[in-house]
Short mmCIF file of C-alpha atoms in Angstrom, two decimals:
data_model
loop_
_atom_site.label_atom_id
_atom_site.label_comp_id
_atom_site.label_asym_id
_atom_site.label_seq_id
_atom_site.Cartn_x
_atom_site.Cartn_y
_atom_site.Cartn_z
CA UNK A 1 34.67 17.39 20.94
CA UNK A 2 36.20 14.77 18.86
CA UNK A 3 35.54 11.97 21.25
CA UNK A 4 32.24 12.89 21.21
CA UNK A 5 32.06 13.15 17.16
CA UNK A 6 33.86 9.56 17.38
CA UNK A 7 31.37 8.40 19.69
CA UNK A 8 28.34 9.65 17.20
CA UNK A 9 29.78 7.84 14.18
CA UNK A 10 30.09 4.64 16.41
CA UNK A 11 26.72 4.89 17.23
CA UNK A 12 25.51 4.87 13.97
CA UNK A 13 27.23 3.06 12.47
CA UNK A 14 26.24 0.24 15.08
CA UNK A 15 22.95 0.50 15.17
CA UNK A 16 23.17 0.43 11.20
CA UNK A 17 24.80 -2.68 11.43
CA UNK A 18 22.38 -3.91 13.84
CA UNK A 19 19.36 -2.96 11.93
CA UNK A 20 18.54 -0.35 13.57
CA UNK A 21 17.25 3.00 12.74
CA UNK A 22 17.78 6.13 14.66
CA UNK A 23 15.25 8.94 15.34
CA UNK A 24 17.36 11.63 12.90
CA UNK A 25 16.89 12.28 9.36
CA UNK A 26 20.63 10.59 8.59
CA UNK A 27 19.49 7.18 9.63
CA UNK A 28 16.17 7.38 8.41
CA UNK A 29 16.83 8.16 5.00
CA UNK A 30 19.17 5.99 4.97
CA UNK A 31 16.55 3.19 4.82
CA UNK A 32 15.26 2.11 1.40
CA UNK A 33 12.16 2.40 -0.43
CA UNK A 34 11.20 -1.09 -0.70
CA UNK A 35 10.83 -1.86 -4.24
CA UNK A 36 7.47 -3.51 -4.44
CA UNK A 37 6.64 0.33 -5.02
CA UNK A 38 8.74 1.38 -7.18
CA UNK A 39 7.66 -1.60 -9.46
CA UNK A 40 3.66 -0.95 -8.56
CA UNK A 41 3.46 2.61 -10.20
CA UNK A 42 -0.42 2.78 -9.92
CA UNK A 43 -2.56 3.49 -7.03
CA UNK A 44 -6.36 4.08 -6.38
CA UNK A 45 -6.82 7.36 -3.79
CA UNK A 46 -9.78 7.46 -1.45
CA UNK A 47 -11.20 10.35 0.21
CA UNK A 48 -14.21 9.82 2.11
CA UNK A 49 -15.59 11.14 5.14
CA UNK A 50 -18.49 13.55 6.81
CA UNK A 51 -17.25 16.27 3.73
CA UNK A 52 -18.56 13.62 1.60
CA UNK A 53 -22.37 14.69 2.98
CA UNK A 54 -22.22 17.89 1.72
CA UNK A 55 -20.18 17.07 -1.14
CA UNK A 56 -20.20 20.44 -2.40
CA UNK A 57 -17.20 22.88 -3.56
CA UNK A 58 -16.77 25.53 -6.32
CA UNK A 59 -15.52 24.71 -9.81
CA UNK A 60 -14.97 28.29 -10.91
CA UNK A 61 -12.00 29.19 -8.87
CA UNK A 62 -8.17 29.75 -10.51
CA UNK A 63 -6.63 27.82 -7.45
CA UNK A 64 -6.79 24.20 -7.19
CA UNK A 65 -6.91 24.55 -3.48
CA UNK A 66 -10.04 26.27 -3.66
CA UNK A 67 -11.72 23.07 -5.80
CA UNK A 68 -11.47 20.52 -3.12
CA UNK A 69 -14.77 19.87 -1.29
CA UNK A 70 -12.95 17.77 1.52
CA UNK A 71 -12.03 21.55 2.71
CA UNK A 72 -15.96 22.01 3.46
CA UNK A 73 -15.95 22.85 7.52
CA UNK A 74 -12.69 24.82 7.18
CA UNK A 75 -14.17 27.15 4.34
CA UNK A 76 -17.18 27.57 6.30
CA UNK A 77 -15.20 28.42 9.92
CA UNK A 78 -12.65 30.85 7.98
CA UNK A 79 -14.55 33.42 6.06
CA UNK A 80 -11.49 35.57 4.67
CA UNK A 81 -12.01 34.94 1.01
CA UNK A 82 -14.82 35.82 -1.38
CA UNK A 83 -14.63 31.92 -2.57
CA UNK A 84 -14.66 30.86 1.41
CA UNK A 85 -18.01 32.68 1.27
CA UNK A 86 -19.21 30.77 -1.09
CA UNK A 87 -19.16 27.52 1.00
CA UNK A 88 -21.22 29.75 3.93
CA UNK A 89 -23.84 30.65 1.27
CA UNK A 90 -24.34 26.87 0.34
CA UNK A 91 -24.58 25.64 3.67
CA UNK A 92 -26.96 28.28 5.07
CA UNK A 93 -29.07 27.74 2.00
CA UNK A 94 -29.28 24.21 2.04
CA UNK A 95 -28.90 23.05 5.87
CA UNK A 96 -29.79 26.47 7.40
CA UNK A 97 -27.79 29.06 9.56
CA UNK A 98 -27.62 26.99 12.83
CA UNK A 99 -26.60 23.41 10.90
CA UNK A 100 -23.00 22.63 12.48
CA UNK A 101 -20.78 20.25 10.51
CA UNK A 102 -20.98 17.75 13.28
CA UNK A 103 -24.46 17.36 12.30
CA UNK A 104 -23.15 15.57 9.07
CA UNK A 105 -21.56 12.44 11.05
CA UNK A 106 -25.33 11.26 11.50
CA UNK A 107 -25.99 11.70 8.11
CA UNK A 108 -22.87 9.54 7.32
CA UNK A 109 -23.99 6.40 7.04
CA UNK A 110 -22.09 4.51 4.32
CA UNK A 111 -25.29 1.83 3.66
CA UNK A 112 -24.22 0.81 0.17
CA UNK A 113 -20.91 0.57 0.94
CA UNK A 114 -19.42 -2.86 -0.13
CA UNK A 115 -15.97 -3.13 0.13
CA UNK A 116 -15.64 -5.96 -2.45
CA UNK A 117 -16.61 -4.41 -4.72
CA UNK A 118 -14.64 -1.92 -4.40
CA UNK A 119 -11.61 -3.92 -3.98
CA UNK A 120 -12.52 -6.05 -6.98
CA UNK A 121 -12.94 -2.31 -9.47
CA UNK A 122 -9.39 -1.23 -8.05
CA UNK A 123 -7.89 -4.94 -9.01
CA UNK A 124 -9.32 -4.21 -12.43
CA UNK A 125 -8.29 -0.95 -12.90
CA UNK A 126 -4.80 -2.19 -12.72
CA UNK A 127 -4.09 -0.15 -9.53
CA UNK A 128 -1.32 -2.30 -7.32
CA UNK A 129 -2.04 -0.42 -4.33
CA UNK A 130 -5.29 1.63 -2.57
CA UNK A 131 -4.86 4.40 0.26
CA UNK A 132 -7.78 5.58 2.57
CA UNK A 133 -8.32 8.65 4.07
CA UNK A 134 -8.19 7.02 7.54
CA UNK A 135 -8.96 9.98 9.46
CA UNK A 136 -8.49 13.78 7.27
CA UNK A 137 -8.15 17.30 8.88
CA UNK A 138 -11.64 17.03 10.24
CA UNK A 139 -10.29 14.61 12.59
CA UNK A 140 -13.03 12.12 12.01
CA UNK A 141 -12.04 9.11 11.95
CA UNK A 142 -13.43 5.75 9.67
CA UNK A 143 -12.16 3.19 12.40
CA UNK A 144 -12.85 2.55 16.10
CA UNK A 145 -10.27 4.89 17.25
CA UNK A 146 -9.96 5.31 21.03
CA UNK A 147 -8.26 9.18 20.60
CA UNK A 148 -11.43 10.06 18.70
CA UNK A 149 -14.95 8.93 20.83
CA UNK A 150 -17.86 9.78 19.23
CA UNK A 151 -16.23 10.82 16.57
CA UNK A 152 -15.18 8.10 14.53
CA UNK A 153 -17.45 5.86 11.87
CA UNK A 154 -17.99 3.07 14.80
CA UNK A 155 -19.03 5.23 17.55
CA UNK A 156 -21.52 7.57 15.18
CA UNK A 157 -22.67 7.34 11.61
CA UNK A 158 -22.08 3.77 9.95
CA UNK A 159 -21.82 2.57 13.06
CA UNK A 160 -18.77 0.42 11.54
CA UNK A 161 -14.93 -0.03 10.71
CA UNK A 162 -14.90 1.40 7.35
CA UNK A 163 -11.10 1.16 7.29
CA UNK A 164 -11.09 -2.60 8.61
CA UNK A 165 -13.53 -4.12 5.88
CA UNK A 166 -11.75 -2.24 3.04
CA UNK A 167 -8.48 -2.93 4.13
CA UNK A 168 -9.57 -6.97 4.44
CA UNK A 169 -10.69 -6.59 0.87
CA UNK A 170 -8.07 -4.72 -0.82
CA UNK A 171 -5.47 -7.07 0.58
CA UNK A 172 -7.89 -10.62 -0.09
CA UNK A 173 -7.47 -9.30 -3.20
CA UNK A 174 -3.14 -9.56 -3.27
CA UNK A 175 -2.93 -5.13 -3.57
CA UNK A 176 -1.47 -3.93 -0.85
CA UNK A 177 -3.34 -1.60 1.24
CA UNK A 178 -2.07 1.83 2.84
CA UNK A 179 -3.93 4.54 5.12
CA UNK A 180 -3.52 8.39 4.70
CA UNK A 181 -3.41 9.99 7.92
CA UNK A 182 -3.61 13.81 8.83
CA UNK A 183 -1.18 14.97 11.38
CA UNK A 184 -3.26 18.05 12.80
CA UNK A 185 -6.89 18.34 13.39
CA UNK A 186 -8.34 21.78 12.17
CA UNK A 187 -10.85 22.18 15.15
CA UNK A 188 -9.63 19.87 17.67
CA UNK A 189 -9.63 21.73 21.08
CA UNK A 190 -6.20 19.69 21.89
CA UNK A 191 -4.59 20.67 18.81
CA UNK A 192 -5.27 24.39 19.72
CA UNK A 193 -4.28 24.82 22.94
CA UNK A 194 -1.11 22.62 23.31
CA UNK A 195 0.04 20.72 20.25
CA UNK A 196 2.76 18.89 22.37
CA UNK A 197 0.17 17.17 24.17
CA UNK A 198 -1.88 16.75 21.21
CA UNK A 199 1.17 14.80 19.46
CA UNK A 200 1.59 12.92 22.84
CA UNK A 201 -1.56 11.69 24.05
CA UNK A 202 -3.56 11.78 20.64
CA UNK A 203 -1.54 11.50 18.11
CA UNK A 204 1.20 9.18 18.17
CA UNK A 205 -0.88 6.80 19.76
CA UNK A 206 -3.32 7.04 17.30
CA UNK A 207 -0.56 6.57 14.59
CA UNK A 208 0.49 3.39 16.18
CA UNK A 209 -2.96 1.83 16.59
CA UNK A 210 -4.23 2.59 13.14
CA UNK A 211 -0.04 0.73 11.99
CA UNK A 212 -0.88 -2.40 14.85
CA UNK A 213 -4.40 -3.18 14.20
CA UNK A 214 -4.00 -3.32 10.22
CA UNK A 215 -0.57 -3.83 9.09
CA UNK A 216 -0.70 -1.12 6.31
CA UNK A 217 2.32 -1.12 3.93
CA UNK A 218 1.85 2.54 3.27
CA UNK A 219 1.68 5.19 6.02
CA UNK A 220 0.51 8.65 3.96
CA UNK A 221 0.71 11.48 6.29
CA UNK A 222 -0.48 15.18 5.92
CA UNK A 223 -1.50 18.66 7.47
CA UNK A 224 2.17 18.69 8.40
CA UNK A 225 2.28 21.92 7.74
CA UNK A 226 1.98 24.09 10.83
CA UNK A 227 4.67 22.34 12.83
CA UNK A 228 8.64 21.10 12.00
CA UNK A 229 8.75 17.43 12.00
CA UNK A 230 10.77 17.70 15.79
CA UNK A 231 7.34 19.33 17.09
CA UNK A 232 5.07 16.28 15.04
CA UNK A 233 8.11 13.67 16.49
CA UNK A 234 7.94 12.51 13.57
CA UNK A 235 11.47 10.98 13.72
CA UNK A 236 10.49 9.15 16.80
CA UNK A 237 7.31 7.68 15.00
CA UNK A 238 9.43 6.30 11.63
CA UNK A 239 12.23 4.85 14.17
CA UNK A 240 9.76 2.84 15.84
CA UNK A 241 7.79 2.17 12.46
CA UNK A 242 11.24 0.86 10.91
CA UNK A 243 12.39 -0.54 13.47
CA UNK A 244 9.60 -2.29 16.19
CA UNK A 245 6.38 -2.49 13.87
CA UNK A 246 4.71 -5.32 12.55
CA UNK A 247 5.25 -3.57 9.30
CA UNK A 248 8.93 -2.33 9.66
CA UNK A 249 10.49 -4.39 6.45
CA UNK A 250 7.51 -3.70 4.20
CA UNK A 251 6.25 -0.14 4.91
CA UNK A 252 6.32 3.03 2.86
CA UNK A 253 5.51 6.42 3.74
CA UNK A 254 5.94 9.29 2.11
CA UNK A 255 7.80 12.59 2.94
CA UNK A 256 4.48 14.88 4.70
CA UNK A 257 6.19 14.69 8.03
CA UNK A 258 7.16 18.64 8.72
CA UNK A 259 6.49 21.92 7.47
CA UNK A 260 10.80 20.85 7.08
CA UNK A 261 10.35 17.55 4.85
CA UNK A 262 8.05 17.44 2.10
CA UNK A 263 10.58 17.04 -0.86
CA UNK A 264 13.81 16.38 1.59
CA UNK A 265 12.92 13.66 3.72
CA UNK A 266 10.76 10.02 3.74
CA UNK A 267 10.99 6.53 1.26
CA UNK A 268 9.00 8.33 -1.37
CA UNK A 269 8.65 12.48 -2.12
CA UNK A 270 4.78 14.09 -3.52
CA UNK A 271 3.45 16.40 -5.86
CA UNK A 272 -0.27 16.98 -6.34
CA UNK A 273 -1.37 18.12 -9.34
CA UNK A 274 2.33 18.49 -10.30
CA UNK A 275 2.72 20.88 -7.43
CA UNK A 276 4.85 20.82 -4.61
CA UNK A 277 3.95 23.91 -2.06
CA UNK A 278 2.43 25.70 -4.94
CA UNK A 279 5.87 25.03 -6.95
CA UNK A 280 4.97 23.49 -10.29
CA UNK A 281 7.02 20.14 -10.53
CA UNK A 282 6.89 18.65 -14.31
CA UNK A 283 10.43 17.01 -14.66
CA UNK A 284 10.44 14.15 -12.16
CA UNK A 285 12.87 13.49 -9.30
CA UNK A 286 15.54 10.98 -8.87
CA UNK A 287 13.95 9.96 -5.39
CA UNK A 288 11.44 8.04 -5.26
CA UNK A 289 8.15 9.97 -5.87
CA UNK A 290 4.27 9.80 -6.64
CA UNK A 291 2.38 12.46 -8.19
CA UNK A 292 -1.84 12.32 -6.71
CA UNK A 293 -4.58 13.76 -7.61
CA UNK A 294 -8.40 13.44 -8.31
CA UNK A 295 -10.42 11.90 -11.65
CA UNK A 296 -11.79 15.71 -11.01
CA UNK A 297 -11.14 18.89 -9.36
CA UNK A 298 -11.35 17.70 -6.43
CA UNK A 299 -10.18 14.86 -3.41
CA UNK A 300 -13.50 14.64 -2.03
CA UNK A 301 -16.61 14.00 -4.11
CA UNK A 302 -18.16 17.51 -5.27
CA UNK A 303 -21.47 17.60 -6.36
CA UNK A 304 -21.09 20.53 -8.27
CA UNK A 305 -18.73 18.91 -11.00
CA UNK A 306 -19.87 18.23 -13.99
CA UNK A 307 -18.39 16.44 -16.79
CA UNK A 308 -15.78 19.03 -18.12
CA UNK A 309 -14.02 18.79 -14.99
CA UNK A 310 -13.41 15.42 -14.82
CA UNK A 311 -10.38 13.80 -16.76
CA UNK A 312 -11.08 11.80 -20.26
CA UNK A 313 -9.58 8.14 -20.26
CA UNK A 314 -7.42 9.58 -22.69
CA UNK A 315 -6.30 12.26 -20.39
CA UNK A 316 -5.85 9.37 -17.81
CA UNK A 317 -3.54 7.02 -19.43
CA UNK A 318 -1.60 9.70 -20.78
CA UNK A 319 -0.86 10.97 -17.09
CA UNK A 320 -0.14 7.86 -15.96
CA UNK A 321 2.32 7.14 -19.47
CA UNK A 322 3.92 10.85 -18.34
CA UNK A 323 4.13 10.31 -14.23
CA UNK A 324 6.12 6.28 -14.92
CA UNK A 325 8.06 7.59 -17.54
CA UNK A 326 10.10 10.44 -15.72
CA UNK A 327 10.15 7.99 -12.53
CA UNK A 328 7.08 8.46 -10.59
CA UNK A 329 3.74 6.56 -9.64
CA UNK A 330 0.13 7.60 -9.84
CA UNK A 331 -2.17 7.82 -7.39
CA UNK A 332 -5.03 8.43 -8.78
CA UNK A 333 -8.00 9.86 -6.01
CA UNK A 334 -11.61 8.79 -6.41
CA UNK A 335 -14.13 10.20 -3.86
CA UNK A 336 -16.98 8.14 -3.03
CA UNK A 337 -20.53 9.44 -1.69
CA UNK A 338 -21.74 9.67 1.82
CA UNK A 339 -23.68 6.03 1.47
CA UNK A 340 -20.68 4.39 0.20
CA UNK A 341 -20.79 4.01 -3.85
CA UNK A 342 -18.12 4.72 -6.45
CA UNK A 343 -19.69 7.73 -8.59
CA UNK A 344 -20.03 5.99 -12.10
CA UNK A 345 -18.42 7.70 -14.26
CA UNK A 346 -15.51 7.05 -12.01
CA UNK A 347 -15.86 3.39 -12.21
CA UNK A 348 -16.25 4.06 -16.11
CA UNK A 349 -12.33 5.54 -16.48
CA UNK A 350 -11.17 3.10 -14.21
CA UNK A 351 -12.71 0.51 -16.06
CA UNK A 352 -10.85 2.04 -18.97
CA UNK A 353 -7.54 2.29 -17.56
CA UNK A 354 -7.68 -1.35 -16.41
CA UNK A 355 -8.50 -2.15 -20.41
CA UNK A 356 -5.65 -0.54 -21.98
CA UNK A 357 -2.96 -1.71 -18.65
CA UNK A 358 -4.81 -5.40 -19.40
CA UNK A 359 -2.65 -4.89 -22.82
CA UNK A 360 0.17 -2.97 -22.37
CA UNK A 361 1.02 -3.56 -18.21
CA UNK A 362 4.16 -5.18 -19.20
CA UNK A 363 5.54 -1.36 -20.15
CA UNK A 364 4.10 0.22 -16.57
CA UNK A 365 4.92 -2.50 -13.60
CA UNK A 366 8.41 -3.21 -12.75
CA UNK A 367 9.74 -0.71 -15.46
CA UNK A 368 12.26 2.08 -14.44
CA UNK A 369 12.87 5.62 -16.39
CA UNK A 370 15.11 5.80 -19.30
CA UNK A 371 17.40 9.03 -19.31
CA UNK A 372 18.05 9.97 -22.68
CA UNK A 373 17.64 12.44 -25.52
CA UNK A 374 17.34 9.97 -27.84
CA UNK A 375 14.40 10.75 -29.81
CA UNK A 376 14.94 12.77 -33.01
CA UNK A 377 12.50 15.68 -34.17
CA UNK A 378 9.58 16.85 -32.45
CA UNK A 379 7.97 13.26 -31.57
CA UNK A 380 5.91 13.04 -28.78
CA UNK A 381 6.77 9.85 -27.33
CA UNK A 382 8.34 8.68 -23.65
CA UNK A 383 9.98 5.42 -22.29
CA UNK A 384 10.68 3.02 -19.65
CA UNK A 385 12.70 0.53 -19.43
CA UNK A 386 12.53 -3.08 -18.02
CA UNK A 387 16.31 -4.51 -18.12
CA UNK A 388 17.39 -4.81 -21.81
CA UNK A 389 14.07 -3.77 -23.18
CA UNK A 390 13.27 -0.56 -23.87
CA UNK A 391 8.88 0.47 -23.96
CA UNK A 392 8.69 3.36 -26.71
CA UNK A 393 4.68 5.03 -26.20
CA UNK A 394 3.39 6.88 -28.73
CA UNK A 395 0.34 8.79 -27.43
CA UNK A 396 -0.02 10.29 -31.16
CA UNK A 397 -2.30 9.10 -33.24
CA UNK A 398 -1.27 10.96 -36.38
CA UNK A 399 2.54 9.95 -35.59
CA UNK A 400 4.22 8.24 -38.57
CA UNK A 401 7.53 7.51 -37.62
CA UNK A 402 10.16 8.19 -34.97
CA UNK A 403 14.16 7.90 -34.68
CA UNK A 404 15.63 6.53 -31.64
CA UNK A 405 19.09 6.21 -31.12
CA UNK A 406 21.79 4.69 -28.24
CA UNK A 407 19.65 1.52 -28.91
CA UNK A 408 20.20 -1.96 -30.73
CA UNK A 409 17.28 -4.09 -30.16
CA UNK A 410 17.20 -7.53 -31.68
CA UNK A 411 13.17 -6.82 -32.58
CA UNK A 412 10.53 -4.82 -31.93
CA UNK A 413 6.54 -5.60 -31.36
CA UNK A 414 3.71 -3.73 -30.88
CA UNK A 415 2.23 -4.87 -27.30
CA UNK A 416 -0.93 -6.81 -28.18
CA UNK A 417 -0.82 -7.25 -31.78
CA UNK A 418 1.05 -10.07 -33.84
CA UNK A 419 1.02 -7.32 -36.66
CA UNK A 420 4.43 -6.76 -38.57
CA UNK A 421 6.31 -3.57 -37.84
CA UNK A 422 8.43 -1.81 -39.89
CA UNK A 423 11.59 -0.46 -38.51
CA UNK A 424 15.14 -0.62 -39.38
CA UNK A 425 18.44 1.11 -38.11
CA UNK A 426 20.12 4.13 -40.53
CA UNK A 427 22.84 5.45 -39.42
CA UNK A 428 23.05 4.20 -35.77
CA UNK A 429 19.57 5.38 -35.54
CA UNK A 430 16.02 3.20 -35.30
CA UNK A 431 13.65 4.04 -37.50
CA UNK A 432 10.12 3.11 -36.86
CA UNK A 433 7.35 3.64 -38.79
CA UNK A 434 4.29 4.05 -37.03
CA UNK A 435 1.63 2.13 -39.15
CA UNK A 436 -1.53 3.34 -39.91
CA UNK A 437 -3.94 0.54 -39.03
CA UNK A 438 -7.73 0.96 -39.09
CA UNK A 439 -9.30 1.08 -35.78
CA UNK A 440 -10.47 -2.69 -36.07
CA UNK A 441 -6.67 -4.08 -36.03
CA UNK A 442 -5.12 -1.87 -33.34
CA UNK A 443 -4.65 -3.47 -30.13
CA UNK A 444 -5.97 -1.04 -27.74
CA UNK A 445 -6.95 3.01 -27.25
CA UNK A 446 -5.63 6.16 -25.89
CA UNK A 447 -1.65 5.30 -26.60
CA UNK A 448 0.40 2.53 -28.57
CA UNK A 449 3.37 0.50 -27.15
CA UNK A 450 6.55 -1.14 -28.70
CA UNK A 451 8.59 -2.56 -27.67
CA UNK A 452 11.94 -3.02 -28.61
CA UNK A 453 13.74 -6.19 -27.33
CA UNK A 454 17.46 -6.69 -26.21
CA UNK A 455 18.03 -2.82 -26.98
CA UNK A 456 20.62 -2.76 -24.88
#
C-alpha cells in the first residue's frame, strides 16, 4: 500500500513538473486562473437561440427560475406546475395546439444580425470579455456542428455560423471571446437512453470542436446537473483542455462541471442572481468567482417584460461596484431577438455603463478586494485596491463624509475631476468630506470615486 501511495505522489508530482495536468480534481485545481480575468471584471452574456422566437416567459412568478424564457420547450413538455401551464396556454394561443418547438428553427433567421456592431457596443460598454450561448439545453446549436445535423444555425435557420462571425468580431476588437456550452440536451433521444454514449460520441467531441475551431479563452459549461462530473468526464475534458489545446495557457472555465463541482471545483466558481443552487450568496468568495445574470428577469429575451423589470443604470453600476468589490466579476446577460438585434433599451444601459467605466475604469480593471472594516459609522461605501492605492465608491448621493482608517495616502482625487477635496487624518483616521457639487461640476452619474494614493 505504501509503494503504491509513493508511486501516486511521484506521479504527480512529475507530471506537475512536466506541465502536465492529470484527469483528478487535485491536479486540476491545482492550475491557476489566469489573471487576465481576474483583472477584466466585466463581461457581456449572450443568450440567443430558437427560445428567442417565442421570446415569451412570465414576469409574475416568486422564483427566478420561473422568469427565464430560454426555458420555453421545457415548460411546455413538463406540465407539473400551474406557471409551466402558463407557457402551454401561450403557445397554443399564439402558434396553435400542433406547433412543435422545432418549428421555431425556421423561423430563426438572425437577418439583422451584425456582429460588429455588436462587438463594437460590448467594447463600449467597457465589458473585457463576451460569452455566447454556443449551443443551450435545447441542444441547438449556432455553429456548423457535426453532433447536431439539421439542427444547428448552418444547417437550418440563418443558414450561418453565428458563433464564428461574433467570435471574429469580439476578438478584432482585442476582448476576448468565450462560449457557454450546455452539458445535457433536454430532449435529445441520446441523452435519454444512454448518457455514456451521449458524453462519448456527442459530447466530448462536440466540446473539442467548438475549443479547436475558435480558440475561446473561456469554456462556460452548464446543465451539469443530472450527472457527477466522472459520468460528464469532465476531468478527462479539462486535462486535455490544459494540457493539449490550442487554448491550454489562456483558457478559463468555470466550475458547472458535475452535479459534484459547482462551488468546489474549476479556475473560477458562479452565482446567478447571487444564488448558488438556490443558496443566496452575498459575501463573495476567496476563489475566483463571477456573479451573471440578465439586464431583466430573464437570460433569454422575454417579450413580456416591461420596463419595471429591467435594471436602472443606477442599479447596474452599483452591481457591478458591489460584485468587484467583494472579489468577483460581472457578467452581465443581454438577450437578443430572433433576427439578430440588441433590444434598445439594452444598448441604452450599456451605453451607460461604458460612460461612467470611460471615467472611473481605473477603480474596476486590474483592482483586487480590500478586506477591512475600516469604514466608521453607517457609510455606504466599498473598495478595491490597485497596489498602494486604495478606490473608496460612494454610491450615496446625500453622503457627506466618511472615516477610513489602516490607511495613509499621500493624496486623494476624485476620478475625473481636478476639483479640490477636502480630507485630512484625525486620530489615525481619514476624514473625507464628500462635497456637495451641483450636478454641472461632478464628473460622472450613478456613484463617485476617490481615490486615495500611496495609502499603503
Amino acid at each position: 500500500m505504501k509503494k503504491l501511495m509513493f508511486l501516486g505522489l511521484t506521479l504527480f508530482s512529475t507530471s506537475i513538473l512536466l506541465g502536465k495536468y492529470m484527469p483528478d480534481w487535485e491536479s486540476i485545481d491545482s492550475r491557476p486562473t489566469p489573471e487576465w480575468f481576474q483583472d477584466a471584471k466585466f463581461g457581456i452574456f449572450i443568450h440567443w437561440g430558437l427560445y428567442s422566437v417565442p421570446a415569451w416567459g412570465p414576469t409574475e412568478t416568486e422564483s427566478i427560475y420561473d422568469k427565464y424564457a430560454e426555458w420555453y420547450w421545457y415548460k411546455l413538455m413538463d406540465q407539473t406546475s400551474p406557471v409551466n401551464e402558463q407557457f402551454v396556454e401561450f403557445h397554443q394561443k399564439n402558434y396553435g395546439k400542433d406547433a412543435r418547438y422545432q418549428d421555431f428553427a425556421s423561423q430563426f433567421r438572425a437577418e439583422l444580425f451584425r456582429p460588429k456592431d455588436w462587438a463594437k457596443l460590448f467594447k463600449q460598454a467597457g465589458a473585457q470579455y463576451v460569452v455566447l450561448t454556443s449551443k443551450h439545453h435545447e441542444g441547438y446549436c449556432l455553429w456548423p456542428s457535426e453532433q447536431s445535423w439539421n439542427w444547428n444555425a448552418m444547417d437550418v435557420g440563418p443558414h450561418r455560423d453565428l458563433a464564428g462571425d461574433l467570435s471574429d468580431a469580439v476578438k478584432a476588437e482585442g476582448l476576448h471571446m468565450g462560449f457557454y456550452y450546455s452539458l445535457y440536451e433536454w430532449f435529445n433521444p441520446q441523452y435519454l437512453n444512454d448518457v455514456n454514449r451521449y458524453v462519448d460520441q456527442h459530447m466530448l467531441p462536440q466540446m473539442k470542436d467548438l475549443v479547436q475551431r475558435y480558440e475561446p479563452d473561456i469554456v462556460w459549461t452548464d446543465g451539469e446537473w443530472d450527472h457527477a462530473s466522472d459520468t460528464w468526464r469532465s476531468k478527462e475534458f479539462l486535462a486535455w483542455l490544459y494540457n493539449e489545446s490550442p487554448v491550454k495557457d489562456s483558457v478559463v472555465v468555470n466550475d458547472r462541471w458535475g452535479n459534484d463541482t459547482r462551488g468546489k471545483h474549476g479556475g473560477f466558481y458562479t452565482t446567478e442572481y447571487d444564488l448558488v443552487h438556490d443558496k443566496e450568496v452575498t459575501g463573495g468568495m476567496d476563489h475566483p468567482w463571477e456573479e451573471c445574470r440578465g439586464i431583466g428577469t430573464s437570460f433569454g429575451y422575454n417579450r413580456n417584460e416591461d420596463l419595471s423589470n429591467y435594471s436602472s443604470s443606477t442599479e447596474l453600476i452599483h452591481l457591478l461596484i458591489d460584485k468587484v468589490s467583494k472579489g468577483g466579476n460581472l457578467l452581465l446577460n443581454v438577450g437578443p431577438t430572433a433576427d439578430g438585434r440588441i433590444p434598445v433599451i439594452m444598448q441604452q444601459r450599456l451605453s451607460d455603463v461604458g460612460d461612467w467605466l470611460k471615467i472611473n475604469g481605473e477603480a474596476i480593471y486590474g483592482t483586487r478586494k480590500w478586506d477591512s472594516d475600516a469604514v466608521a459609522g453607517d457609510s455606504q461605501v466599498s473598495f478595491t485596491r490597485k497596489g498602494n492605492d486604495l478606490y473608496l465608491f460612494n454610491t450615496d448621493p446625500n453622503q457627506t463624509e466618511v472615516f477610513v482608517s489602516g490607511v495613509n495616502p499621500k493624496s486623494l482625487e476624485l476620478l475625473g475631476s481636478s476639483e479640490e477635496i477636502d480630507w485630512i487624518v484625525v486620530e489615525g483616521k481619514v476624514r473625507i468630506t464628500i462635497p456637495n457639487f451641483p450636478s454641472e461640476r461632478l464628473p460622472c452619474s450613478h456613484a463617485w470615486v476617490f481615490i486615495l494614493r500611496q495609502a499603503f
